Tab-separated table of C-alpha atoms and ligand atoms in Angstrom:
chain	number	residue	atom	x	y	z
A	1	UNK	CA	230.692	142.440	177.297
A	2	UNK	CA	231.550	146.231	177.388
A	3	UNK	CA	229.375	148.707	175.410
A	4	UNK	CA	231.473	148.456	172.339
A	5	UNK	CA	231.752	144.715	172.491
A	6	UNK	CA	227.925	144.689	172.594
A	7	UNK	CA	227.571	147.046	169.584
A	8	UNK	CA	229.835	144.809	167.586
A	9	UNK	CA	227.799	141.628	168.301
A	10	UNK	CA	224.719	143.823	167.310
A	11	UNK	CA	226.431	144.608	164.089
A	12	UNK	CA	227.232	140.918	163.494
A	13	UNK	CA	223.844	139.999	164.335
A	14	UNK	CA	221.728	142.641	162.618
A	15	UNK	CA	222.521	144.722	159.238
A	16	UNK	CA	223.189	148.309	160.159
A	17	UNK	CA	220.286	150.458	158.651
A	18	UNK	CA	221.696	153.904	159.632
A	19	UNK	CA	218.524	154.645	161.515
A	20	UNK	CA	217.669	155.707	164.903
A	21	UNK	CA	219.491	153.578	167.704
A	22	UNK	CA	220.367	153.668	171.347
A	23	UNK	CA	221.402	151.329	174.292
A	24	UNK	CA	219.445	151.150	177.692
A	25	UNK	CA	219.509	149.459	181.277
A	26	UNK	CA	216.862	148.610	183.644
A	27	UNK	CA	217.431	147.243	187.147
A	28	UNK	CA	216.050	144.291	189.035
A	29	UNK	CA	214.691	144.898	192.769
A	30	UNK	CA	214.481	143.975	195.964
A	31	UNK	CA	211.977	144.826	198.579
A	32	UNK	CA	213.087	146.294	201.911
A	33	UNK	CA	209.906	146.122	203.568
A	34	UNK	CA	206.241	145.929	203.133
A	35	UNK	CA	205.153	142.305	202.113
A	36	UNK	CA	201.492	141.242	201.014
A	37	UNK	CA	200.670	144.925	201.680
A	38	UNK	CA	200.272	145.651	197.851
A	39	UNK	CA	196.890	143.921	197.400
A	40	UNK	CA	195.675	145.352	200.632
A	41	UNK	CA	195.874	148.922	199.115
A	42	UNK	CA	199.009	149.384	201.535
A	43	UNK	CA	202.744	150.368	201.363
A	44	UNK	CA	205.702	148.929	199.969
A	45	UNK	CA	209.496	150.164	199.906
A	46	UNK	CA	211.657	148.498	197.375
A	47	UNK	CA	215.245	149.490	195.956
A	48	UNK	CA	216.734	149.013	192.738
A	49	UNK	CA	219.817	146.691	192.678
A	50	UNK	CA	222.811	146.840	190.788
A	51	UNK	CA	221.842	144.055	188.621
A	52	UNK	CA	220.348	145.115	185.127
A	53	UNK	CA	219.459	144.055	181.729
A	54	UNK	CA	221.103	146.118	179.135
A	55	UNK	CA	219.402	146.446	175.867
A	56	UNK	CA	220.589	147.722	172.112
A	57	UNK	CA	218.299	148.691	169.853
A	58	UNK	CA	217.615	150.129	166.329
A	59	UNK	CA	215.061	150.846	163.746
A	60	UNK	CA	214.425	149.151	160.811
A	61	UNK	CA	212.927	150.274	157.407
A	62	UNK	CA	210.132	147.633	157.268
A	63	UNK	CA	207.458	146.270	159.991
A	64	UNK	CA	209.451	143.326	161.272
A	65	UNK	CA	210.672	143.134	164.791
A	66	UNK	CA	213.431	140.799	165.823
A	67	UNK	CA	214.817	140.160	169.204
A	68	UNK	CA	218.211	138.556	170.168
A	69	UNK	CA	218.347	137.238	173.663
A	70	UNK	CA	222.161	136.996	174.155
A	71	UNK	CA	221.844	134.956	177.440
A	72	UNK	CA	219.843	132.304	175.409
A	73	UNK	CA	221.762	132.752	172.255
A	74	UNK	CA	218.263	132.811	170.526
A	75	UNK	CA	217.181	134.987	167.821
A	76	UNK	CA	213.490	135.543	166.879
A	77	UNK	CA	211.353	137.398	164.424
A	78	UNK	CA	207.660	138.629	164.906
A	79	UNK	CA	205.324	140.992	162.931
A	80	UNK	CA	204.342	144.015	164.529
A	81	UNK	CA	200.803	143.688	163.033
A	82	UNK	CA	200.187	140.083	164.369
A	83	UNK	CA	201.711	139.715	167.987
A	84	UNK	CA	200.801	136.247	169.552
A	85	UNK	CA	201.966	134.734	172.488
A	86	UNK	CA	204.977	132.478	171.773
A	87	UNK	CA	204.923	129.201	173.781
A	88	UNK	CA	208.513	128.292	172.403
A	89	UNK	CA	210.343	131.348	173.241
A	90	UNK	CA	208.866	132.249	176.365
A	91	UNK	CA	211.247	135.105	177.100
A	92	UNK	CA	209.955	136.958	173.983
A	93	UNK	CA	206.412	137.623	175.453
A	94	UNK	CA	207.910	140.023	177.907
A	95	UNK	CA	209.230	142.368	174.990
A	96	UNK	CA	205.977	141.583	172.816
A	97	UNK	CA	203.901	142.479	175.661
A	98	UNK	CA	205.399	145.742	176.189
A	99	UNK	CA	205.153	146.311	172.187
A	100	UNK	CA	201.579	145.457	172.209
A	101	UNK	CA	200.844	147.838	175.162
A	102	UNK	CA	202.624	150.597	173.373
A	103	UNK	CA	200.579	149.806	169.912
A	104	UNK	CA	197.374	150.014	171.992
A	105	UNK	CA	197.986	153.590	173.086
A	106	UNK	CA	197.447	154.406	169.384
A	107	UNK	CA	201.040	154.673	168.472
A	108	UNK	CA	202.200	153.454	165.044
A	109	UNK	CA	205.356	151.637	165.080
A	110	UNK	CA	207.986	150.955	162.579
A	111	UNK	CA	210.073	147.567	162.490
A	112	UNK	CA	212.953	147.505	164.698
A	113	UNK	CA	215.674	145.103	166.274
A	114	UNK	CA	216.747	144.486	169.858
A	115	UNK	CA	219.261	142.791	171.462
A	116	UNK	CA	219.612	142.336	175.433
A	117	UNK	CA	221.527	140.447	178.154
A	118	UNK	CA	221.359	140.874	181.939
A	119	UNK	CA	222.547	139.652	185.214
A	120	UNK	CA	219.517	139.759	187.191
A	121	UNK	CA	218.914	136.263	188.689
A	122	UNK	CA	215.812	134.793	186.834
A	123	UNK	CA	212.968	133.396	188.676
A	124	UNK	CA	214.398	134.339	192.116
A	125	UNK	CA	212.139	137.190	193.062
A	126	UNK	CA	214.234	139.776	192.099
A	127	UNK	CA	212.141	140.730	189.197
A	128	UNK	CA	214.216	140.014	186.051
A	129	UNK	CA	210.876	140.260	184.479
A	130	UNK	CA	210.176	143.780	185.268
A	131	UNK	CA	213.673	144.662	184.261
A	132	UNK	CA	213.098	143.105	180.824
A	133	UNK	CA	209.885	144.881	180.417
A	134	UNK	CA	210.879	148.288	181.443
A	135	UNK	CA	214.117	148.120	179.279
A	136	UNK	CA	211.890	147.346	176.429
A	137	UNK	CA	209.671	150.086	176.874
A	138	UNK	CA	212.307	152.510	177.436
A	139	UNK	CA	214.142	151.363	174.306
A	140	UNK	CA	211.031	151.378	171.966
A	141	UNK	CA	209.368	154.536	172.919
A	142	UNK	CA	212.808	156.185	172.773
A	143	UNK	CA	213.497	154.826	168.988
A	144	UNK	CA	210.145	156.267	168.169
A	145	UNK	CA	210.347	159.376	170.056
A	146	UNK	CA	207.216	158.675	171.811
A	147	UNK	CA	206.489	161.040	174.882
A	148	UNK	CA	205.630	158.849	177.945
A	149	UNK	CA	206.604	159.863	181.674
A	150	UNK	CA	208.026	157.283	184.358
A	151	UNK	CA	204.829	156.150	185.782
A	152	UNK	CA	202.965	155.874	182.694
A	153	UNK	CA	205.771	153.693	181.305
A	154	UNK	CA	206.098	151.622	184.649
A	155	UNK	CA	202.171	151.166	184.143
A	156	UNK	CA	202.311	150.315	180.742
A	157	UNK	CA	205.057	147.401	181.573
A	158	UNK	CA	202.855	145.978	184.263
A	159	UNK	CA	199.946	145.896	181.942
A	160	UNK	CA	202.244	143.970	179.495
A	161	UNK	CA	202.867	141.491	182.318
A	162	UNK	CA	199.379	141.204	183.051
A	163	UNK	CA	197.886	140.890	179.449
A	164	UNK	CA	200.372	139.513	177.420
A	165	UNK	CA	202.532	137.140	179.687
A	166	UNK	CA	199.338	136.454	182.095
A	167	UNK	CA	200.940	137.166	185.600
A	168	UNK	CA	198.824	139.499	187.665
A	169	UNK	CA	201.379	141.493	189.559
A	170	UNK	CA	200.964	144.737	191.345
A	171	UNK	CA	202.664	147.932	190.511
A	172	UNK	CA	205.955	147.539	192.610
A	173	UNK	CA	208.203	146.006	190.212
A	174	UNK	CA	207.915	147.943	187.379
A	175	UNK	CA	207.732	151.072	189.422
A	176	UNK	CA	210.944	150.586	191.057
A	177	UNK	CA	212.810	149.541	187.934
A	178	UNK	CA	211.685	152.632	186.205
A	179	UNK	CA	211.803	155.354	188.909
A	180	UNK	CA	214.341	153.862	191.372
A	181	UNK	CA	217.445	156.217	191.902
A	182	UNK	CA	221.019	155.655	193.308
A	183	UNK	CA	221.382	155.820	197.047
A	184	UNK	CA	217.427	155.796	197.700
A	185	UNK	CA	214.680	153.597	198.242
A	186	UNK	CA	211.117	154.177	196.831
A	187	UNK	CA	208.211	154.288	199.156
A	188	UNK	CA	204.899	153.374	196.794
A	189	UNK	CA	201.294	153.609	198.038
A	190	UNK	CA	199.667	150.898	196.519
A	191	UNK	CA	196.072	152.600	196.750
A	192	UNK	CA	196.778	155.975	195.216
A	193	UNK	CA	200.048	154.737	193.002
A	194	UNK	CA	201.899	157.709	194.528
A	195	UNK	CA	205.651	157.248	195.312
A	196	UNK	CA	208.384	159.037	196.854
A	197	UNK	CA	212.254	158.605	196.990
A	198	UNK	CA	213.613	157.900	200.428
A	199	UNK	CA	217.112	158.588	200.923
A	200	UNK	CA	219.452	155.543	201.813
A	201	UNK	CA	222.932	156.387	201.616
A	202	UNK	CA	224.699	155.495	205.042
A	203	UNK	CA	228.241	154.790	203.767
A	204	UNK	CA	228.609	152.157	206.853
A	205	UNK	CA	225.675	149.954	205.656
A	206	UNK	CA	225.241	147.564	202.631
A	207	UNK	CA	222.201	145.637	201.429
A	208	UNK	CA	223.010	141.804	200.991
A	209	UNK	CA	220.679	139.526	199.584
A	210	UNK	CA	220.690	135.848	200.209
A	211	UNK	CA	219.102	133.403	197.839
A	212	UNK	CA	217.735	130.478	199.486
A	213	UNK	CA	217.649	128.675	196.097
A	214	UNK	CA	214.154	127.138	197.362
A	215	UNK	CA	211.741	126.937	194.567
A	216	UNK	CA	208.811	129.278	195.233
A	217	UNK	CA	206.462	126.315	195.413
A	218	UNK	CA	202.839	126.591	196.538
A	219	UNK	CA	202.741	130.102	196.074
A	220	UNK	CA	199.592	130.272	193.958
A	221	UNK	CA	197.159	128.418	196.156
A	222	UNK	CA	198.385	129.848	199.224
A	223	UNK	CA	198.095	133.437	197.853
A	224	UNK	CA	194.830	132.997	197.041
A	225	UNK	CA	193.892	131.692	200.359
A	226	UNK	CA	195.287	134.912	202.068
A	227	UNK	CA	193.749	137.181	199.733
A	228	UNK	CA	190.604	135.452	200.435
A	229	UNK	CA	191.422	135.533	204.634
A	230	UNK	CA	192.120	139.389	203.947
A	231	UNK	CA	188.974	139.920	202.139
A	232	UNK	CA	187.128	138.225	205.053
A	233	UNK	CA	188.783	140.674	207.582
A	234	UNK	CA	187.905	143.490	205.705
A	235	UNK	CA	184.144	142.346	205.434
A	236	UNK	CA	184.090	141.982	209.051
A	237	UNK	CA	185.598	145.415	209.722
A	238	UNK	CA	183.507	147.251	207.445
A	239	UNK	CA	180.539	145.820	209.171
A	240	UNK	CA	181.479	146.241	212.837
A	241	UNK	CA	183.420	149.575	212.663
A	242	UNK	CA	182.962	151.573	209.758
A	243	UNK	CA	181.060	151.022	206.180
A	244	UNK	CA	183.920	152.785	204.345
A	245	UNK	CA	186.482	150.294	205.086
A	246	UNK	CA	187.267	148.790	201.789
A	247	UNK	CA	190.857	147.551	202.390
A	248	UNK	CA	193.102	146.399	205.367
A	249	UNK	CA	194.971	149.782	204.692
A	250	UNK	CA	191.907	151.539	206.100
A	251	UNK	CA	192.111	149.700	209.529
A	252	UNK	CA	194.054	150.408	212.604
A	253	UNK	CA	196.231	147.928	214.716
A	254	UNK	CA	194.049	148.780	217.898
A	255	UNK	CA	190.959	147.836	216.198
A	256	UNK	CA	192.516	144.457	214.761
A	257	UNK	CA	193.451	143.710	218.398
A	258	UNK	CA	190.114	144.686	219.880
A	259	UNK	CA	188.199	142.279	217.627
A	260	UNK	CA	190.819	139.322	218.094
A	261	UNK	CA	188.040	136.913	219.927
A	262	UNK	CA	185.494	137.696	217.579
A	263	UNK	CA	187.545	136.735	214.561
A	264	UNK	CA	188.868	133.420	213.119
A	265	UNK	CA	192.185	132.737	214.341
A	266	UNK	CA	193.900	132.674	210.547
A	267	UNK	CA	191.587	135.853	209.573
A	268	UNK	CA	192.869	137.579	212.802
A	269	UNK	CA	196.505	136.705	212.266
A	270	UNK	CA	196.541	137.819	208.573
A	271	UNK	CA	194.924	141.105	209.336
A	272	UNK	CA	197.460	141.616	212.439
A	273	UNK	CA	200.129	140.993	209.847
A	274	UNK	CA	198.844	143.377	207.140
A	275	UNK	CA	198.221	146.294	209.405
A	276	UNK	CA	201.179	146.029	211.451
A	277	UNK	CA	203.397	145.804	208.283
A	278	UNK	CA	201.744	148.912	206.980
A	279	UNK	CA	202.917	150.545	210.166
A	280	UNK	CA	206.511	149.169	209.965
A	281	UNK	CA	206.760	150.520	206.059
A	282	UNK	CA	205.883	153.984	207.289
A	283	UNK	CA	208.168	153.574	210.461
A	284	UNK	CA	211.141	152.332	208.260
A	285	UNK	CA	210.775	155.490	205.867
A	286	UNK	CA	211.124	157.857	209.003
A	287	UNK	CA	214.262	155.510	210.373
A	288	UNK	CA	215.768	155.943	206.769
A	289	UNK	CA	215.231	159.790	206.725
A	290	UNK	CA	216.819	160.204	210.336
A	291	UNK	CA	219.621	157.744	209.486
A	292	UNK	CA	218.526	155.562	212.176
A	293	UNK	CA	219.834	152.007	210.704
A	294	UNK	CA	219.472	150.281	213.985
A	295	UNK	CA	215.679	151.349	213.942
A	296	UNK	CA	215.386	150.315	210.369
A	297	UNK	CA	216.965	147.037	211.053
A	298	UNK	CA	214.644	145.986	214.238
A	299	UNK	CA	211.615	146.957	211.646
A	300	UNK	CA	213.066	144.242	209.327
A	301	UNK	CA	213.558	141.522	211.831
A	302	UNK	CA	209.849	142.445	213.191
A	303	UNK	CA	208.392	142.110	209.555
A	304	UNK	CA	210.127	138.736	209.342
A	305	UNK	CA	208.481	137.334	212.459
A	306	UNK	CA	205.161	138.715	211.458
A	307	UNK	CA	205.523	137.226	207.979
A	308	UNK	CA	206.534	133.946	209.624
A	309	UNK	CA	204.287	133.417	212.307
A	310	UNK	CA	201.036	135.686	211.484
A	311	UNK	CA	201.124	135.546	207.752
A	312	UNK	CA	202.475	132.093	207.714
A	313	UNK	CA	204.443	132.801	204.254
A	314	UNK	CA	207.911	131.683	205.275
A	315	UNK	CA	209.493	128.475	204.838
A	316	UNK	CA	212.184	126.437	207.034
A	317	UNK	CA	215.113	127.534	204.739
A	318	UNK	CA	214.089	131.381	204.906
A	319	UNK	CA	213.746	131.160	208.733
A	320	UNK	CA	217.401	129.658	208.855
A	321	UNK	CA	218.762	132.624	206.886
A	322	UNK	CA	217.142	134.933	208.960
A	323	UNK	CA	218.186	133.406	212.314
A	324	UNK	CA	221.766	132.926	210.992
A	325	UNK	CA	221.903	136.650	210.035
A	326	UNK	CA	220.503	137.356	213.594
A	327	UNK	CA	223.549	135.150	215.248
A	328	UNK	CA	226.124	137.092	212.790
A	329	UNK	CA	224.761	140.140	214.594
A	330	UNK	CA	223.554	141.837	211.480
A	331	UNK	CA	221.441	145.110	211.799
A	332	UNK	CA	218.364	143.511	210.015
A	333	UNK	CA	217.157	140.521	208.189
A	334	UNK	CA	213.856	139.118	206.672
A	335	UNK	CA	212.340	137.255	203.877
A	336	UNK	CA	211.460	139.301	200.673
A	337	UNK	CA	208.840	138.461	198.081
A	338	UNK	CA	205.885	136.361	198.421
A	339	UNK	CA	207.604	133.884	200.332
A	340	UNK	CA	207.984	129.757	200.206
A	341	UNK	CA	211.461	130.337	199.172
A	342	UNK	CA	213.124	133.250	197.107
A	343	UNK	CA	215.524	135.568	198.897
A	344	UNK	CA	216.013	137.232	202.216
A	345	UNK	CA	217.144	140.966	202.521
A	346	UNK	CA	219.781	141.682	204.988
A	347	UNK	CA	221.146	144.977	206.529
A	348	UNK	CA	224.762	144.603	207.230
A	349	UNK	CA	227.547	146.989	208.375
A	350	UNK	CA	230.224	147.398	205.468
A	351	UNK	CA	233.189	146.310	207.490
A	352	UNK	CA	231.155	142.894	208.267
A	353	UNK	CA	229.994	141.969	204.793
A	354	UNK	CA	232.723	139.877	203.775
A	355	UNK	CA	232.461	137.906	207.149
A	356	UNK	CA	228.854	137.782	206.885
A	357	UNK	CA	228.874	136.368	203.477
A	358	UNK	CA	231.314	133.695	204.157
A	359	UNK	CA	229.832	132.556	207.371
A	360	UNK	CA	226.135	132.321	206.284
A	361	UNK	CA	227.119	130.554	203.139
A	362	UNK	CA	228.908	127.984	204.993
A	363	UNK	CA	226.332	127.602	207.961
A	364	UNK	CA	223.346	127.543	205.414
A	365	UNK	CA	225.146	124.688	203.682
A	366	UNK	CA	225.796	122.818	206.813
A	367	UNK	CA	222.010	123.026	207.987
A	368	UNK	CA	220.303	122.644	204.912
A	369	UNK	CA	222.907	121.091	202.355
A	370	UNK	CA	221.876	123.945	199.890
A	371	UNK	CA	224.588	126.208	198.510
A	372	UNK	CA	223.175	129.856	198.975
A	373	UNK	CA	223.796	132.589	196.342
A	374	UNK	CA	224.669	136.006	197.751
A	375	UNK	CA	224.246	139.391	196.072
A	376	UNK	CA	225.740	142.586	197.805
A	377	UNK	CA	224.133	145.789	196.475
A	378	UNK	CA	223.650	149.512	197.132
A	379	UNK	CA	220.486	151.034	195.976
A	380	UNK	CA	221.031	151.667	192.518
A	381	UNK	CA	219.559	153.622	189.515
A	382	UNK	CA	216.333	152.900	187.705
A	383	UNK	CA	215.916	152.543	183.795
A	384	UNK	CA	218.081	154.932	181.921
A	385	UNK	CA	219.566	155.646	178.362
A	386	UNK	CA	223.309	155.140	177.967
B	1	ADP	P1	211.536	137.093	188.055
B	1	ADP	O1	210.993	138.273	187.867
B	1	ADP	O2	211.319	136.939	189.550
B	1	ADP	O3	213.037	137.003	187.951
B	1	ADP	P2	209.768	135.731	186.290
B	1	ADP	O4	209.492	134.148	186.331
B	1	ADP	O5	208.803	136.771	186.483
B	1	ADP	O6	211.153	135.616	187.288
B	1	ADP	O7	210.522	135.977	184.994
B	1	ADP	C1	211.819	135.389	184.611
B	1	ADP	C2	211.616	135.183	182.943
B	1	ADP	O8	212.155	136.733	182.486
B	1	ADP	C3	212.616	134.260	182.487
B	1	ADP	O9	212.134	132.954	182.485
B	1	ADP	C4	212.648	134.802	181.235
B	1	ADP	O10	211.745	134.238	180.308
B	1	ADP	C5	213.001	136.249	181.319
B	1	ADP	N1	214.248	137.103	181.529
B	1	ADP	C6	214.347	137.603	182.567
B	1	ADP	N2	216.041	137.758	182.204
B	1	ADP	C7	216.307	137.346	181.028
B	1	ADP	C8	217.312	137.483	180.198
B	1	ADP	N3	218.550	137.985	180.775
B	1	ADP	N4	217.419	137.008	178.990
B	1	ADP	C9	216.347	136.322	178.574
B	1	ADP	N5	215.205	136.410	179.206
B	1	ADP	C10	215.036	136.945	180.450
B	2	MG	MG1	208.738	138.615	187.801
């Protein structure tokens, strides 16, 4: 639906109150490099994708809030003064969570209607949830003329997911959805929450995302185990080397290697991944700034190897997708997201994209029996008012 058709639908769904209204967009994202570094106070470098959620919004003269999900064809209504988790319409909690956090700032809201639709694949690790939170935050604050900068809005959207939805995500997804910029990746320092746009505009390359279609199973228990192994490594290095070490961010790769024989094998491997991955993110930033796509691609392959062999969060299907990409001769490929399923991200010469997409789908199907989904995207813009 184009913008006019969306407004027509909005008009048919809600009464027009002749009050403040607007249309907004926020994108999903893919993490280009920097995996399992966020909770180690390290670096990540995602980009916004050209898949987005679009939201239309208008104030109401009362205290009611109504949300209409076009994709689910569901209309729900809540009371601003009594927001509670909705077990039935789970999607509505992402919106309520944001509104709850805005009210916690001490803002007094009036009622409003929201209608939205999106094409960010859901539950595939491309962060449709952050897109939904960020677009809601932008819409509701803009309607009420609440002043809030990009970083504050991203953090508010993150708190919505943490507190209301109950998912303990880091800052990456909401940051990139809010602060992303066309032709740029975003380097984020997960210790200080500082960020920096990194140019990514080589016209000869494209980012291609392959969805393995494998459900991300195991994630919770394995994730907790990795976190605990990282903590063990931090305690070890703090004791042996420097009491000021509070996260793997503070450890040099040399140091990790020096203590290889004194660490439990898994603890060594986890530390080796995190510390080398942080180096790869910073090297990737330099490679992109120098427009050295070959180098950036090599770092992506190295990241995958480290995630697969040292951090052990890949799976057969993700490894197959990366191996097939290598066989196709693409510049870079790696699993992206927490692992055990989800997507790979590939750096592909534009002239080869069509062949790559066709071949990888065919070969993946032949090896696994699964139909992969493939999305081609340049780095897109972050959230904005239309
Ligand atoms: P991811 O963020 O990786 O896509 P999540 O499980 O965190 O996966 O978030 C997906 C959830 O976000 C969906 O189950 C749904 O509740 C909500 N959501 C995302 N996009 C939409 C949409 N277009 N319409 C309605 N709900 C959506
Ligand atoms: Mg999510």
